[in-house]
């Protein structure tokens, strides 16, 4: 085991951090308050080759893996500019299309995903299914001409307004045992019959959320990704990367919050000394620092396992759990360190609380992670 970054990874961290630092926390906070995408930062990262760091070189990417993409996610967040859509477009869609897409799908989408020119977001969540993917009601049925017709509703789908296409999970049939069979489809966001409705949220985020209604949305046979009926297995090729990059984003958010808090605690003086000299201030920050470092280690392990084709479900879930908890603890400690200034727009801490709190719920909530660990890691009876 080597716990030091390689020269390549150090250079990657430095280069990504330099780009993100050119935008910084004020840029992110302003876009989060306005609900406006961070297009300029996305374009800059894409032009430098970092959006597609995990896309194969043959399609214009960096040829790296989840280890490298996780570093990108962590470093942009550590500069105060976390990008939520890296989790879905770069981690899920690029990974799934790379692994299961046809040659035509790879040629059409991967170069544009790698350059940052296009985004493909992920549509799986439904209002009545929640975490129970087996209960998905959106259907994909063949018509007499070989096309597919999609009908149903998706809920809490991020970044539809920024994307050229959706990676849609739909029920395409049932097996002999009656269990639902899922398939994946690439669906243009401007497809006739697809209606998107903004879903208002009170969290300050640059990315918008949507409810999607599919009313006989027609796509050709070329839209099917991978094998018909194998979508459930294929989806998990993307879900672990989503959890890993979500964890990396949280680690970066925690680093950013702790950096701001430490600076303030060193500069702010009350009773003739910096407030950081008081253990009531320093201990919560130190505890959050420890939790952040532990989460970072598990995130690196999960990415390493995924890139080697080894089972990564347990590590991915643990990393996502630990990192979301660490990010929230770090932001809370940072706000408390700032006192009343922690709520002031000038110091810009609250937008990160909204994102970290979201990542405690999504892409899988902490309770389902605890269920997973209880069942799969400890061998306890399934509770649901």
Short mmCIF file of C-alpha atoms in Angstrom, two decimals:
data_model
loop_
_atom_site.label_atom_id
_atom_site.label_comp_id
_atom_site.label_asym_id
_atom_site.label_seq_id
_atom_site.Cartn_x
_atom_site.Cartn_y
_atom_site.Cartn_z
CA UNK A 1 0.00 0.00 0.00
CA UNK A 2 1.15 3.50 -0.86
CA UNK A 3 -0.69 6.34 0.84
CA UNK A 4 1.12 9.05 -1.11
CA UNK A 5 -0.30 10.48 -4.33
CA UNK A 6 1.69 9.57 -7.41
CA UNK A 7 3.37 12.41 -9.31
CA UNK A 8 0.58 12.15 -11.88
CA UNK A 9 -2.12 12.48 -9.23
CA UNK A 10 -0.37 15.38 -7.53
CA UNK A 11 -0.19 17.16 -10.87
CA UNK A 12 -3.86 16.38 -11.50
CA UNK A 13 -4.87 17.80 -8.12
CA UNK A 14 -2.79 20.93 -8.68
CA UNK A 15 -4.09 21.56 -12.20
CA UNK A 16 -7.75 21.02 -11.29
CA UNK A 17 -7.38 23.10 -8.13
CA UNK A 18 -5.81 25.96 -10.08
CA UNK A 19 -8.73 26.10 -12.53
CA UNK A 20 -11.35 25.90 -9.78
CA UNK A 21 -9.56 28.49 -7.64
CA UNK A 22 -9.85 30.92 -10.54
CA UNK A 23 -13.61 30.84 -9.95
CA UNK A 24 -13.75 30.21 -6.20
CA UNK A 25 -16.37 30.15 -3.51
CA UNK A 26 -17.90 33.53 -4.30
CA UNK A 27 -18.58 32.44 -7.89
CA UNK A 28 -20.24 29.24 -6.67
CA UNK A 29 -22.30 30.95 -3.97
CA UNK A 30 -23.61 33.56 -6.41
CA UNK A 31 -24.67 30.87 -8.89
CA UNK A 32 -26.18 28.75 -6.12
CA UNK A 33 -28.28 31.64 -4.82
CA UNK A 34 -29.46 32.46 -8.34
CA UNK A 35 -30.05 28.83 -9.31
CA UNK A 36 -27.83 29.29 -12.36
CA UNK A 37 -25.51 26.56 -13.75
CA UNK A 38 -21.76 27.01 -13.38
CA UNK A 39 -21.30 26.83 -17.16
CA UNK A 40 -18.04 28.75 -17.27
CA UNK A 41 -16.34 26.43 -14.78
CA UNK A 42 -17.70 23.34 -16.54
CA UNK A 43 -16.37 24.61 -19.88
CA UNK A 44 -12.96 25.42 -18.43
CA UNK A 45 -12.62 21.96 -16.87
CA UNK A 46 -13.80 20.34 -20.10
CA UNK A 47 -11.34 22.30 -22.23
CA UNK A 48 -8.51 21.15 -19.95
CA UNK A 49 -9.60 17.52 -20.28
CA UNK A 50 -10.78 17.01 -16.70
CA UNK A 51 -14.51 16.44 -17.25
CA UNK A 52 -13.64 13.35 -19.29
CA UNK A 53 -10.68 12.16 -17.26
CA UNK A 54 -12.33 8.72 -16.93
CA UNK A 55 -13.40 8.43 -20.59
CA UNK A 56 -11.24 6.13 -22.79
CA UNK A 57 -8.56 7.91 -24.79
CA UNK A 58 -10.00 6.50 -28.02
CA UNK A 59 -13.01 8.75 -27.50
CA UNK A 60 -11.12 11.89 -26.51
CA UNK A 61 -10.94 11.25 -22.77
CA UNK A 62 -8.09 11.04 -20.34
CA UNK A 63 -8.06 7.25 -20.16
CA UNK A 64 -8.16 7.26 -16.37
CA UNK A 65 -10.67 5.74 -13.99
CA UNK A 66 -12.77 6.53 -10.96
CA UNK A 67 -9.65 7.27 -8.91
CA UNK A 68 -8.88 10.18 -11.22
CA UNK A 69 -12.49 11.38 -11.53
CA UNK A 70 -12.85 11.30 -7.74
CA UNK A 71 -9.74 13.47 -7.46
CA UNK A 72 -11.29 15.97 -9.87
CA UNK A 73 -14.52 16.05 -7.83
CA UNK A 74 -12.65 16.46 -4.56
CA UNK A 75 -10.35 19.22 -5.76
CA UNK A 76 -13.01 21.41 -7.36
CA UNK A 77 -15.07 21.14 -4.17
CA UNK A 78 -12.03 21.90 -2.04
CA UNK A 79 -11.78 25.23 -3.91
CA UNK A 80 -15.43 25.97 -3.12
CA UNK A 81 -16.86 25.01 -6.53
CA UNK A 82 -18.53 21.57 -6.31
CA UNK A 83 -20.35 20.46 -9.47
CA UNK A 84 -23.21 18.05 -8.82
CA UNK A 85 -23.59 16.96 -12.45
CA UNK A 86 -20.17 15.35 -12.48
CA UNK A 87 -21.85 12.61 -10.43
CA UNK A 88 -24.42 11.85 -13.11
CA UNK A 89 -22.96 12.87 -16.46
CA UNK A 90 -19.32 11.91 -15.94
CA UNK A 91 -19.65 9.16 -13.32
CA UNK A 92 -22.88 7.39 -14.29
CA UNK A 93 -23.59 8.13 -17.95
CA UNK A 94 -20.01 8.04 -19.22
CA UNK A 95 -19.24 4.86 -17.29
CA UNK A 96 -22.41 3.07 -18.47
CA UNK A 97 -22.07 4.12 -22.11
CA UNK A 98 -18.36 3.21 -22.09
CA UNK A 99 -19.10 -0.24 -20.71
CA UNK A 100 -22.39 -1.19 -22.37
CA UNK A 101 -23.02 1.24 -25.22
CA UNK A 102 -22.89 0.30 -28.88
CA UNK A 103 -20.05 1.57 -31.06
CA UNK A 104 -22.42 4.19 -32.45
CA UNK A 105 -23.46 5.34 -28.96
CA UNK A 106 -19.85 5.59 -27.84
CA UNK A 107 -18.88 7.58 -30.92
CA UNK A 108 -21.88 9.87 -30.56
CA UNK A 109 -21.69 10.62 -26.86
CA UNK A 110 -18.31 9.90 -25.29
CA UNK A 111 -16.25 12.57 -27.12
CA UNK A 112 -18.84 15.23 -26.26
CA UNK A 113 -19.07 14.08 -22.65
CA UNK A 114 -15.28 14.12 -22.40
CA UNK A 115 -14.97 17.66 -23.77
CA UNK A 116 -17.79 18.97 -21.60
CA UNK A 117 -19.75 19.96 -24.72
CA UNK A 118 -22.65 17.71 -23.73
CA UNK A 119 -24.20 16.35 -20.56
CA UNK A 120 -26.25 13.17 -20.22
CA UNK A 121 -28.15 13.05 -16.94
CA UNK A 122 -29.66 10.05 -15.19
CA UNK A 123 -33.38 9.35 -14.81
CA UNK A 124 -34.19 6.50 -12.43
CA UNK A 125 -36.01 7.94 -9.38
CA UNK A 126 -39.81 7.76 -9.34
CA UNK A 127 -42.29 9.32 -6.90
CA UNK A 128 -43.90 6.02 -5.84
CA UNK A 129 -40.85 3.76 -5.95
CA UNK A 130 -38.36 5.67 -3.81
CA UNK A 131 -35.39 3.43 -3.04
CA UNK A 132 -37.24 0.32 -4.25
CA UNK A 133 -35.99 0.15 -7.83
CA UNK A 134 -37.94 -3.07 -8.42
CA UNK A 135 -41.14 -1.01 -8.22
CA UNK A 136 -40.29 1.33 -11.11
CA UNK A 137 -43.45 1.99 -13.10
CA UNK A 138 -42.04 3.77 -16.17
CA UNK A 139 -42.45 1.35 -19.08
CA UNK A 140 -40.76 0.84 -22.42
CA UNK A 141 -42.80 -1.17 -24.92
CA UNK A 142 -42.09 -2.02 -28.54
CA UNK A 143 -44.40 -0.90 -31.28
CA UNK A 144 -44.88 -2.73 -34.57
CA UNK A 145 -41.96 -0.93 -36.22
CA UNK A 146 -39.30 -1.88 -33.67
CA UNK A 147 -39.31 1.50 -31.94
CA UNK A 148 -39.77 1.87 -28.19
CA UNK A 149 -42.51 3.89 -26.52
CA UNK A 150 -41.74 5.23 -23.03
CA UNK A 151 -44.49 6.10 -20.57
CA UNK A 152 -44.28 7.10 -16.93
CA UNK A 153 -42.95 9.68 -14.50
CA UNK A 154 -39.51 10.40 -13.08
CA UNK A 155 -38.92 12.56 -10.02
CA UNK A 156 -36.01 14.65 -8.70
CA UNK A 157 -33.97 14.45 -11.89
CA UNK A 158 -31.01 16.83 -11.76
CA UNK A 159 -29.81 19.11 -14.52
CA UNK A 160 -32.31 18.28 -17.27
CA UNK A 161 -32.15 21.89 -18.48
CA UNK A 162 -28.38 21.55 -18.96
CA UNK A 163 -28.41 18.17 -20.70
CA UNK A 164 -28.75 17.01 -24.29
CA UNK A 165 -30.03 13.58 -23.29
CA UNK A 166 -31.24 11.40 -20.45
CA UNK A 167 -30.10 7.92 -19.51
CA UNK A 168 -33.53 6.49 -18.64
CA UNK A 169 -34.23 3.33 -16.65
CA UNK A 170 -37.56 1.74 -17.68
CA UNK A 171 -39.42 -1.52 -17.20
CA UNK A 172 -39.27 -3.34 -20.54
CA UNK A 173 -40.91 -6.64 -19.57
CA UNK A 174 -41.22 -9.33 -16.94
CA UNK A 175 -39.29 -12.55 -16.48
CA UNK A 176 -40.75 -16.02 -16.06
CA UNK A 177 -40.88 -15.45 -12.31
CA UNK A 178 -42.88 -12.27 -12.79
CA UNK A 179 -40.04 -9.99 -11.73
CA UNK A 180 -39.69 -6.72 -13.63
CA UNK A 181 -36.98 -6.55 -16.28
CA UNK A 182 -35.30 -3.18 -16.73
CA UNK A 183 -33.64 -1.67 -19.77
CA UNK A 184 -31.64 1.52 -20.33
CA UNK A 185 -32.30 4.09 -23.06
CA UNK A 186 -30.61 7.28 -24.22
CA UNK A 187 -33.46 9.76 -24.74
CA UNK A 188 -32.97 13.29 -26.11
CA UNK A 189 -34.24 15.95 -23.73
CA UNK A 190 -36.24 17.52 -26.57
CA UNK A 191 -37.99 14.29 -27.54
CA UNK A 192 -41.70 14.78 -28.42
CA UNK A 193 -43.92 13.66 -25.57
CA UNK A 194 -41.33 14.39 -22.88
CA UNK A 195 -42.50 17.13 -20.52
CA UNK A 196 -40.20 18.52 -17.84
CA UNK A 197 -41.53 20.50 -14.91
CA UNK A 198 -39.18 22.32 -12.51
CA UNK A 199 -39.30 20.95 -8.97
CA UNK A 200 -38.74 23.86 -6.56
CA UNK A 201 -36.34 23.20 -3.69
CA UNK A 202 -35.25 25.53 -0.93
CA UNK A 203 -31.63 24.40 -0.93
CA UNK A 204 -29.29 26.83 -2.68
CA UNK A 205 -27.95 24.90 -5.67
CA UNK A 206 -26.75 25.91 -9.15
CA UNK A 207 -28.39 22.76 -10.54
CA UNK A 208 -32.17 22.56 -10.94
CA UNK A 209 -34.39 19.57 -10.17
CA UNK A 210 -37.22 18.34 -12.40
CA UNK A 211 -40.24 16.07 -12.64
CA UNK A 212 -40.37 14.30 -16.01
CA UNK A 213 -43.49 12.95 -17.71
CA UNK A 214 -43.10 10.48 -20.58
CA UNK A 215 -46.19 10.30 -22.78
CA UNK A 216 -45.54 7.84 -25.63
CA UNK A 217 -42.00 9.15 -26.05
CA UNK A 218 -40.74 7.35 -29.14
CA UNK A 219 -37.11 6.31 -29.52
CA UNK A 220 -35.55 4.03 -32.10
CA UNK A 221 -33.88 0.69 -31.42
CA UNK A 222 -30.53 2.49 -31.44
CA UNK A 223 -31.51 4.17 -28.15
CA UNK A 224 -31.28 0.88 -26.20
CA UNK A 225 -28.08 0.73 -24.13
CA UNK A 226 -26.70 -2.76 -23.59
CA UNK A 227 -28.94 -5.81 -23.54
CA UNK A 228 -32.70 -5.61 -23.29
CA UNK A 229 -33.85 -6.67 -19.83
CA UNK A 230 -30.37 -6.35 -18.31
CA UNK A 231 -30.72 -2.75 -17.20
CA UNK A 232 -30.76 -3.52 -13.50
CA UNK A 233 -27.32 -5.12 -13.72
CA UNK A 234 -26.02 -2.38 -15.99
CA UNK A 235 -27.26 0.39 -13.72
CA UNK A 236 -24.97 -0.78 -10.95
CA UNK A 237 -22.01 -0.08 -13.20
CA UNK A 238 -22.99 3.56 -12.71
CA UNK A 239 -24.35 3.61 -9.17
CA UNK A 240 -21.06 2.80 -7.44
CA UNK A 241 -19.25 5.55 -9.39
CA UNK A 242 -22.03 7.96 -8.42
CA UNK A 243 -21.55 7.13 -4.75
CA UNK A 244 -17.77 7.36 -5.00
CA UNK A 245 -17.79 10.73 -6.73
CA UNK A 246 -20.49 11.94 -4.34
CA UNK A 247 -18.22 10.98 -1.47
CA UNK A 248 -15.30 12.79 -3.11
CA UNK A 249 -17.41 15.91 -3.54
CA UNK A 250 -18.30 15.78 0.16
CA UNK A 251 -14.65 15.36 1.15
CA UNK A 252 -13.81 18.44 -0.89
CA UNK A 253 -16.69 20.42 0.61
CA UNK A 254 -15.44 19.50 4.09
CA UNK A 255 -11.91 20.57 3.21
CA UNK A 256 -13.19 23.90 1.93
CA UNK A 257 -15.33 24.56 5.01
CA UNK A 258 -12.52 23.62 7.38
CA UNK A 259 -10.06 25.80 5.51
CA UNK A 260 -12.37 28.80 5.79
CA UNK A 261 -13.05 28.08 9.46
CA UNK A 262 -9.37 27.67 10.36
CA UNK A 263 -8.51 30.95 8.65
CA UNK A 264 -11.29 32.77 10.50
CA UNK A 265 -10.37 31.16 13.83
CA UNK A 266 -6.79 32.35 13.41
CA UNK A 267 -7.71 35.89 12.40
CA UNK A 268 -10.69 36.63 14.62
CA UNK A 269 -9.64 37.88 18.07
CA UNK A 270 -11.77 38.19 21.18
CA UNK A 271 -10.33 38.91 24.64
CA UNK A 272 -6.92 39.50 23.14
CA UNK A 273 -6.31 36.16 21.47
CA UNK A 274 -7.48 34.28 18.34
CA UNK A 275 -10.69 32.38 18.96
CA UNK A 276 -8.98 29.25 17.62
CA UNK A 277 -6.96 29.12 20.83
CA UNK A 278 -10.12 28.12 22.69
CA UNK A 279 -10.86 24.41 22.76
CA UNK A 280 -14.57 25.07 22.39
CA UNK A 281 -13.71 26.32 18.90
CA UNK A 282 -10.73 24.14 18.02
CA UNK A 283 -12.02 20.73 19.10
CA UNK A 284 -15.08 20.59 16.80
CA UNK A 285 -12.88 21.63 13.89
CA UNK A 286 -10.25 19.03 14.80
CA UNK A 287 -12.91 16.33 15.09
CA UNK A 288 -14.33 17.29 11.70
CA UNK A 289 -10.82 17.17 10.22
CA UNK A 290 -10.34 13.62 11.52
CA UNK A 291 -13.68 12.51 10.11
CA UNK A 292 -12.84 14.09 6.75
CA UNK A 293 -9.51 12.29 6.49
CA UNK A 294 -11.14 8.95 7.35
CA UNK A 295 -13.82 9.50 4.70
CA UNK A 296 -11.15 10.39 2.14
CA UNK A 297 -9.36 7.10 2.75
CA UNK A 298 -12.53 5.06 2.23
CA UNK A 299 -13.35 7.06 -0.90
CA UNK A 300 -9.92 6.29 -2.35
CA UNK A 301 -10.32 2.61 -1.49
CA UNK A 302 -13.73 2.41 -3.16
CA UNK A 303 -12.44 4.08 -6.35
CA UNK A 304 -9.40 1.79 -6.38
CA UNK A 305 -11.58 -1.32 -6.07
CA UNK A 306 -13.93 -0.16 -8.83
CA UNK A 307 -11.10 0.55 -11.26
CA UNK A 308 -9.74 -2.97 -10.77
CA UNK A 309 -13.07 -4.65 -11.36
CA UNK A 310 -13.26 -5.83 -7.76
CA UNK A 311 -16.45 -5.77 -5.64
CA UNK A 312 -16.86 -2.14 -4.61
CA UNK A 313 -20.42 -1.95 -3.29
CA UNK A 314 -19.54 -2.12 0.39
CA UNK A 315 -16.71 0.40 0.15
CA UNK A 316 -18.73 2.76 -2.06
CA UNK A 317 -21.62 2.79 0.39
CA UNK A 318 -19.34 3.29 3.37
CA UNK A 319 -17.45 6.09 1.62
CA UNK A 320 -20.63 7.92 0.70
CA UNK A 321 -22.00 7.56 4.26
CA UNK A 322 -18.79 8.71 5.96
CA UNK A 323 -18.14 11.60 3.59
CA UNK A 324 -21.65 13.06 3.80
CA UNK A 325 -21.50 12.93 7.60
CA UNK A 326 -18.04 14.51 7.57
CA UNK A 327 -19.11 17.30 5.22
CA UNK A 328 -22.11 18.21 7.34
CA UNK A 329 -20.04 18.15 10.53
CA UNK A 330 -17.38 20.34 8.92
CA UNK A 331 -19.89 22.89 7.65
CA UNK A 332 -21.69 22.98 11.01
CA UNK A 333 -18.40 23.50 12.85
CA UNK A 334 -17.38 26.18 10.34
CA UNK A 335 -20.66 28.05 10.76
CA UNK A 336 -20.38 27.84 14.54
CA UNK A 337 -16.81 29.11 14.40
CA UNK A 338 -17.97 32.14 12.43
CA UNK A 339 -20.78 32.83 14.90
CA UNK A 340 -23.34 35.16 13.36
CA UNK A 341 -21.05 35.63 10.38
CA UNK A 342 -21.64 31.98 9.54
CA UNK A 343 -25.06 32.98 8.25
CA UNK A 344 -23.87 36.08 6.43
CA UNK A 345 -23.81 36.06 2.63
CA UNK A 346 -20.37 37.66 2.74
CA UNK A 347 -18.87 34.46 4.15
CA UNK A 348 -20.82 32.15 1.83
CA UNK A 349 -21.03 28.99 3.93
CA UNK A 350 -24.72 28.10 3.75
CA UNK A 351 -24.85 27.07 0.06
CA UNK A 352 -22.51 24.18 0.91
CA UNK A 353 -24.78 23.01 3.71
CA UNK A 354 -27.62 22.56 1.21
CA UNK A 355 -25.50 20.43 -1.12
CA UNK A 356 -23.99 18.34 1.67
CA UNK A 357 -27.42 17.78 3.17
CA UNK A 358 -28.70 16.65 -0.21
CA UNK A 359 -25.81 14.22 -0.53
CA UNK A 360 -26.71 12.73 2.83
CA UNK A 361 -30.01 11.72 1.20
CA UNK A 362 -29.00 11.06 -2.38
CA UNK A 363 -27.97 9.11 -4.37
CA UNK A 364 -28.78 6.66 -1.58
CA UNK A 365 -29.85 7.70 1.89
CA UNK A 366 -27.89 6.89 5.00
CA UNK A 367 -30.58 4.52 6.30
CA UNK A 368 -30.37 2.31 3.20
CA UNK A 369 -26.58 2.28 3.56
CA UNK A 370 -26.96 1.11 7.15
CA UNK A 371 -29.38 -1.58 5.92
CA UNK A 372 -26.78 -2.66 3.34
CA UNK A 373 -23.96 -2.87 5.86
CA UNK A 374 -26.13 -4.71 8.38
CA UNK A 375 -27.18 -7.29 5.81
CA UNK A 376 -24.11 -7.70 3.59
CA UNK A 377 -21.24 -6.85 5.94
CA UNK A 378 -22.59 -8.26 9.21
CA UNK A 379 -24.85 -11.00 7.91
CA UNK A 380 -27.91 -9.74 9.77
CA UNK A 381 -31.45 -10.50 8.55
CA UNK A 382 -32.84 -8.26 5.86
CA UNK A 383 -35.22 -5.67 7.30
CA UNK A 384 -37.19 -4.74 4.19
#
